Every structure is written in C-alpha cells, then in structure tokens.
Amino acid sequence: DLLDTAGSGAGTLDVARLQNTVAAANSSAAELLFAANRTTGGLTNVAGVAGMITDITNGAYKGALVFSTANNAAPAERMRIDNAGNVGIGTSTPLSNFTVMGAVDSVSLNPAGGPRLKFGDTATANAYIEMGAYSGINNFDTKARDLNIFSTASVNALYLKASNGNIGIGTTSPGTLLDVAGSITSRPSGTGTG
C-alpha cells in the first residue's frame, strides 16, 4: 500500500485530515482527487470527493460532501449530501431526503423483470405505492389500498375504492362501479366542445 494510516480508539477515530486553510468563505473545500492516464494526455483527474463548508457562521456552520466526475473536462459536481443529510443528484440544493434532477430523464430503472418504482413499505397500511412495467403490461399498484387523485381545486377528483373496484368522482365512498357526485356531460363520439 502506498498510503496506510492507522489508529486505535473507541467510536469514530480521526486517522486522516485534509485541510483548506484559505480565509473563511462559503463553498471553500478540501478535495481528494483520483487520477489515471489518458492515451496521450497523461495523468488526468477523473473524479473527486470534497468536503465543503457552505455556511461559515461561527454559531451555525454547515458542511456538505460533494462527489465529482470528469466528462471530457475537469471533474464537476454530480452528487451532493448537504448539511441536513439530503442527497441531491444533478443538483447542489436537494429539496428533500433524495432529489434527482436532469434535463431529460430524471430516474431510469430497468431491471431484468421490468422497471419498478416503489414508495413506502408494504407493511405500512397507509404508505405504499408502486409504478412499473412488468408482466407484459404497465402497472400502478397500491397494494389493496384506495387510490385518490386530487388537486387543491378538487379534493377528490378521482377515487378508486380498493375493496370493490368502484370509481368515485367527487366522492371517496363510491357505491356503484362509477359514482359521480355532481352533474356530468355526455357527448356522442366526434362531437366537439364548442
């Protein structure tokens, strides 16, 4: 091993420290760089991990861990863990525990059995939903829970009752296969709205 550091102590022990001693300034960082040889360009930095100070206030200082990779240029930030523990991919300001941002496809999953995106835990009665394309069809699975599609303008715009498959519009307790709370409009096929 070219570098081997060791120590002994209870809990987490500091065995190495990278420092940037520049005058206090937000976004100052100390970075560990990884390099490899190109065909003709020689030794080139291809990735890095940096510890960055994002708030230099004495009583409320904050830090972030920044991951960078090269794409035919010097390594640039790709992922960040901020002071609150939020993880951001494609953004330096994650808005929640896990935030993914991209110009085209933000998240792409493609396992052998078909892509699936799951939220929550099947053991938690009020917190589970699954979307995916598998078994030859596109699926939206609530694992035997009711499904409510709504907005601030319409609290119960569309409601699917898991126990009987009834669909409610404007109601959360549809009593028939299709139950509409309010007036409806029906037009022959091909009839416009004007």
C-alpha positions as a LaTeX table, in Angstrom:
\begin{tabular}{lrrr}
\hline
Residue & $x$ (\AA) & $y$ (\AA) & $z$ (\AA) \\
\hline
Asp1 & 0.00 & 0.00 & 0.00 \\
Leu2 & 1.31 & 3.45 & $-0.93$ \\
Leu3 & $-0.70$ & 5.06 & 1.87 \\
Asp4 & $-1.69$ & 3.31 & 5.05 \\
Thr5 & $-2.88$ & 5.14 & 8.16 \\
Ala6 & $-3.95$ & 3.55 & 11.42 \\
Gly7 & $-5.09$ & 4.42 & 14.91 \\
Ser8 & $-6.90$ & 2.95 & 17.87 \\
Gly9 & $-9.77$ & 4.40 & 19.86 \\
Ala10 & $-13.39$ & 3.98 & 20.80 \\
Gly11 & $-16.09$ & 5.12 & 18.37 \\
Thr12 & $-15.09$ & 7.09 & 15.29 \\
Leu13 & $-11.38$ & 7.90 & 15.24 \\
Asp14 & $-9.81$ & 10.62 & 13.07 \\
Val15 & $-6.97$ & 8.94 & 11.16 \\
Ala16 & $-6.57$ & 11.46 & 8.31 \\
Arg17 & $-7.49$ & 15.09 & 7.72 \\
Leu18 & $-7.46$ & 17.13 & 4.50 \\
Gln19 & $-7.41$ & 20.89 & 5.08 \\
Asn20 & $-8.05$ & 24.04 & 3.09 \\
Thr21 & $-6.68$ & 26.91 & 5.19 \\
Val22 & $-7.89$ & 29.76 & 2.98 \\
Ala23 & $-9.65$ & 32.66 & 4.75 \\
Ala24 & $-13.24$ & 31.85 & 5.73 \\
Ala25 & $-15.50$ & 31.80 & 2.66 \\
Asn26 & $-18.62$ & 29.85 & 1.77 \\
Ser27 & $-18.01$ & 26.99 & $-0.71$ \\
Ser28 & $-14.37$ & 26.56 & 0.35 \\
Ala29 & $-13.48$ & 22.86 & 0.19 \\
Ala30 & $-10.77$ & 20.27 & 0.64 \\
Glu31 & $-10.87$ & 17.61 & $-2.07$ \\
Leu32 & $-9.49$ & 14.12 & $-2.54$ \\
Leu33 & $-8.79$ & 13.64 & $-6.25$ \\
Phe34 & $-8.49$ & 10.42 & $-8.26$ \\
Ala35 & $-6.36$ & 10.39 & $-11.43$ \\
Ala36 & $-5.46$ & 8.00 & $-14.26$ \\
Asn37 & $-3.53$ & 8.18 & $-17.53$ \\
Arg38 & $-5.15$ & 9.05 & $-20.86$ \\
Thr39 & $-3.77$ & 7.80 & $-24.19$ \\
Thr40 & $-1.83$ & 10.99 & $-24.95$ \\
Gly41 & $-2.93$ & 13.47 & $-22.28$ \\
Gly42 & $-1.06$ & 11.79 & $-19.47$ \\
Leu43 & $-2.18$ & 11.73 & $-15.86$ \\
Thr44 & $-5.66$ & 13.27 & $-15.61$ \\
Asn45 & $-8.03$ & 13.92 & $-12.74$ \\
Val46 & $-11.13$ & 11.80 & $-13.35$ \\
Ala47 & $-13.08$ & 12.01 & $-10.07$ \\
Gly48 & $-13.09$ & 13.66 & $-6.67$ \\
Val49 & $-14.72$ & 13.75 & $-3.27$ \\
Ala50 & $-14.71$ & 17.06 & $-1.42$ \\
Gly51 & $-15.71$ & 18.30 & 2.00 \\
Met52 & $-17.17$ & 21.80 & 1.60 \\
Ile53 & $-18.20$ & 24.48 & 4.08 \\
Thr54 & $-21.49$ & 26.01 & 2.97 \\
Asp55 & $-22.11$ & 28.37 & 5.90 \\
Ile56 & $-19.13$ & 29.97 & 7.68 \\
Thr57 & $-21.20$ & 31.42 & 10.55 \\
Asn58 & $-19.44$ & 30.56 & 13.82 \\
Gly59 & $-22.58$ & 29.55 & 15.67 \\
Ala60 & $-24.28$ & 27.77 & 12.77 \\
Tyr61 & $-21.58$ & 26.47 & 10.43 \\
Lys62 & $-22.64$ & 23.85 & 7.88 \\
Gly63 & $-20.87$ & 21.40 & 5.61 \\
Ala64 & $-21.53$ & 19.22 & 2.57 \\
Leu65 & $-19.93$ & 16.22 & 0.90 \\
Val66 & $-19.54$ & 16.70 & $-2.86$ \\
Phe67 & $-18.90$ & 13.95 & $-5.43$ \\
Ser68 & $-17.44$ & 14.90 & $-8.83$ \\
Thr69 & $-16.63$ & 13.05 & $-12.06$ \\
Ala70 & $-14.97$ & 14.02 & $-15.34$ \\
Asn71 & $-16.73$ & 14.07 & $-18.70$ \\
Asn72 & $-14.04$ & 15.18 & $-21.16$ \\
Ala73 & $-13.26$ & 18.05 & $-18.79$ \\
Ala74 & $-12.14$ & 18.64 & $-15.22$ \\
Pro75 & $-14.29$ & 16.77 & $-12.66$ \\
Ala76 & $-17.59$ & 18.54 & $-12.00$ \\
Glu77 & $-20.13$ & 18.04 & $-9.22$ \\
Arg78 & $-22.60$ & 15.21 & $-9.84$ \\
Met79 & $-23.93$ & 14.42 & $-6.37$ \\
Arg80 & $-24.07$ & 16.17 & $-3.00$ \\
Ile81 & $-25.00$ & 15.29 & 0.57 \\
Asp82 & $-25.93$ & 18.56 & 2.24 \\
Asn83 & $-25.75$ & 19.66 & 5.87 \\
Ala84 & $-29.18$ & 18.16 & 6.62 \\
Gly85 & $-28.25$ & 14.78 & 5.14 \\
Asn86 & $-30.32$ & 15.37 & 2.00 \\
Val87 & $-28.90$ & 13.73 & $-1.13$ \\
Gly88 & $-29.01$ & 15.50 & $-4.47$ \\
Ile89 & $-28.12$ & 14.03 & $-7.89$ \\
Gly90 & $-27.92$ & 16.63 & $-10.63$ \\
Thr91 & $-28.50$ & 19.43 & $-8.10$ \\
Ser92 & $-26.45$ & 21.12 & $-5.39$ \\
Thr93 & $-29.59$ & 22.10 & $-3.46$ \\
Pro94 & $-31.61$ & 18.94 & $-2.74$ \\
Leu95 & $-35.12$ & 19.77 & $-1.57$ \\
Ser96 & $-35.82$ & 16.51 & 0.28 \\
Asn97 & $-34.10$ & 13.37 & 1.56 \\
Phe98 & $-33.43$ & 12.32 & $-2.05$ \\
Thr99 & $-33.72$ & 14.69 & $-5.01$ \\
Val100 & $-32.90$ & 13.76 & $-8.62$ \\
Met101 & $-32.87$ & 16.42 & $-11.33$ \\
Gly102 & $-31.97$ & 16.09 & $-15.00$ \\
Ala103 & $-32.54$ & 17.73 & $-18.37$ \\
Val104 & $-34.31$ & 14.67 & $-19.85$ \\
Asp105 & $-34.97$ & 11.51 & $-17.82$ \\
Ser106 & $-34.57$ & 12.13 & $-14.10$ \\
Val107 & $-34.83$ & 8.49 & $-12.97$ \\
Ser108 & $-34.45$ & 5.40 & $-15.13$ \\
Leu109 & $-34.88$ & 1.89 & $-13.73$ \\
Asn110 & $-34.50$ & $-1.19$ & $-15.92$ \\
Pro111 & $-34.11$ & $-4.46$ & $-14.01$ \\
Ala112 & $-34.44$ & $-7.81$ & $-15.75$ \\
Gly113 & $-38.10$ & $-8.27$ & $-14.75$ \\
Gly114 & $-39.11$ & $-4.77$ & $-15.84$ \\
Pro115 & $-38.76$ & $-1.32$ & $-14.24$ \\
Arg116 & $-40.46$ & $-0.72$ & $-10.89$ \\
Leu117 & $-40.51$ & 2.38 & $-8.72$ \\
Lys118 & $-41.71$ & 1.78 & $-5.16$ \\
Phe119 & $-42.56$ & 4.26 & $-2.42$ \\
Gly120 & $-43.15$ & 3.22 & 1.16 \\
Asp121 & $-43.38$ & $-0.18$ & 2.83 \\
Thr122 & $-45.95$ & $-2.90$ & 2.14 \\
Ala123 & $-46.13$ & $-3.48$ & 5.90 \\
Thr124 & $-47.34$ & 0.10 & 6.47 \\
Ala125 & $-51.05$ & 0.30 & 5.73 \\
Asn126 & $-51.09$ & 3.98 & 4.81 \\
Ala127 & $-47.82$ & 4.33 & 2.90 \\
Tyr128 & $-47.23$ & 2.32 & $-0.25$ \\
Ile129 & $-47.47$ & 2.81 & $-3.99$ \\
Glu130 & $-45.72$ & 1.10 & $-6.89$ \\
Met131 & $-45.41$ & 2.03 & $-10.56$ \\
Gly132 & $-43.82$ & $-0.18$ & $-13.18$ \\
Ala133 & $-43.89$ & $-2.00$ & $-16.49$ \\
Tyr134 & $-43.78$ & $-5.74$ & $-15.90$ \\
Ser135 & $-45.75$ & $-8.92$ & $-16.67$ \\
Gly136 & $-46.36$ & $-7.53$ & $-20.15$ \\
Ile137 & $-48.40$ & $-4.50$ & $-19.00$ \\
Asn138 & $-47.98$ & $-1.09$ & $-17.35$ \\
Asn139 & $-48.91$ & $-1.23$ & $-13.68$ \\
Phe140 & $-49.94$ & 1.20 & $-10.95$ \\
Asp141 & $-50.24$ & $-0.80$ & $-7.73$ \\
Thr142 & $-51.48$ & 0.46 & $-4.35$ \\
Lys143 & $-51.34$ & $-3.00$ & $-2.68$ \\
Ala144 & $-55.04$ & $-3.18$ & $-1.77$ \\
Arg145 & $-55.23$ & 0.45 & $-0.66$ \\
Asp146 & $-57.61$ & 3.08 & $-2.00$ \\
Leu147 & $-56.25$ & 5.44 & $-4.66$ \\
Asn148 & $-57.12$ & 9.15 & $-4.54$ \\
Ile149 & $-56.12$ & 11.51 & $-7.36$ \\
Phe150 & $-56.73$ & 15.10 & $-6.33$ \\
Ser151 & $-55.63$ & 18.71 & $-6.53$ \\
Thr152 & $-56.23$ & 21.79 & $-4.41$ \\
Ala153 & $-59.08$ & 22.71 & $-6.76$ \\
Ser154 & $-60.82$ & 19.34 & $-6.41$ \\
Val155 & $-60.15$ & 17.40 & $-3.21$ \\
Asn156 & $-61.49$ & 14.10 & $-4.58$ \\
Ala157 & $-61.15$ & 14.42 & $-8.34$ \\
Leu158 & $-60.90$ & 10.64 & $-8.88$ \\
Tyr159 & $-61.16$ & 7.95 & $-6.22$ \\
Leu160 & $-60.66$ & 4.19 & $-6.67$ \\
Lys161 & $-62.03$ & 2.01 & $-3.87$ \\
Ala162 & $-59.69$ & $-0.94$ & $-3.38$ \\
Ser163 & $-62.24$ & $-3.17$ & $-1.63$ \\
Asn164 & $-64.68$ & $-3.32$ & $-4.56$ \\
Gly165 & $-63.04$ & $-1.59$ & $-7.54$ \\
Asn166 & $-65.66$ & 1.15 & $-7.62$ \\
Ile167 & $-64.60$ & 4.53 & $-9.03$ \\
Gly168 & $-65.76$ & 7.78 & $-7.50$ \\
Ile169 & $-65.58$ & 11.27 & $-8.98$ \\
Gly170 & $-66.06$ & 13.92 & $-6.34$ \\
Thr171 & $-66.62$ & 11.27 & $-3.64$ \\
Thr172 & $-64.45$ & 8.96 & $-1.53$ \\
Ser173 & $-67.21$ & 6.40 & $-0.99$ \\
Pro174 & $-68.44$ & 5.28 & $-4.44$ \\
Gly175 & $-71.43$ & 2.94 & $-4.05$ \\
Thr176 & $-71.50$ & 1.70 & $-7.65$ \\
Leu177 & $-68.99$ & 0.83 & $-10.35$ \\
Leu178 & $-68.97$ & 4.53 & $-11.33$ \\
Asp179 & $-70.30$ & 7.05 & $-8.81$ \\
Val180 & $-70.25$ & 10.76 & $-9.71$ \\
Ala181 & $-71.06$ & 13.40 & $-7.10$ \\
Gly182 & $-72.30$ & 16.26 & $-9.25$ \\
Ser183 & $-73.52$ & 16.81 & $-12.80$ \\
Ile184 & $-71.98$ & 15.12 & $-15.82$ \\
Thr185 & $-71.90$ & 15.88 & $-19.55$ \\
Ser186 & $-72.06$ & 13.16 & $-22.20$ \\
Arg187 & $-71.46$ & 13.79 & $-25.92$ \\
Pro188 & $-71.62$ & 11.49 & $-28.97$ \\
Ser189 & $-68.27$ & 10.36 & $-30.38$ \\
Gly190 & $-66.64$ & 13.07 & $-32.52$ \\
Thr191 & $-68.70$ & 15.89 & $-31.05$ \\
Gly192 & $-66.65$ & 18.97 & $-30.19$ \\
Thr193 & $-66.94$ & 21.13 & $-27.13$ \\
Gly194 & $-67.50$ & 24.42 & $-28.92$ \\
\hline
\end{tabular}
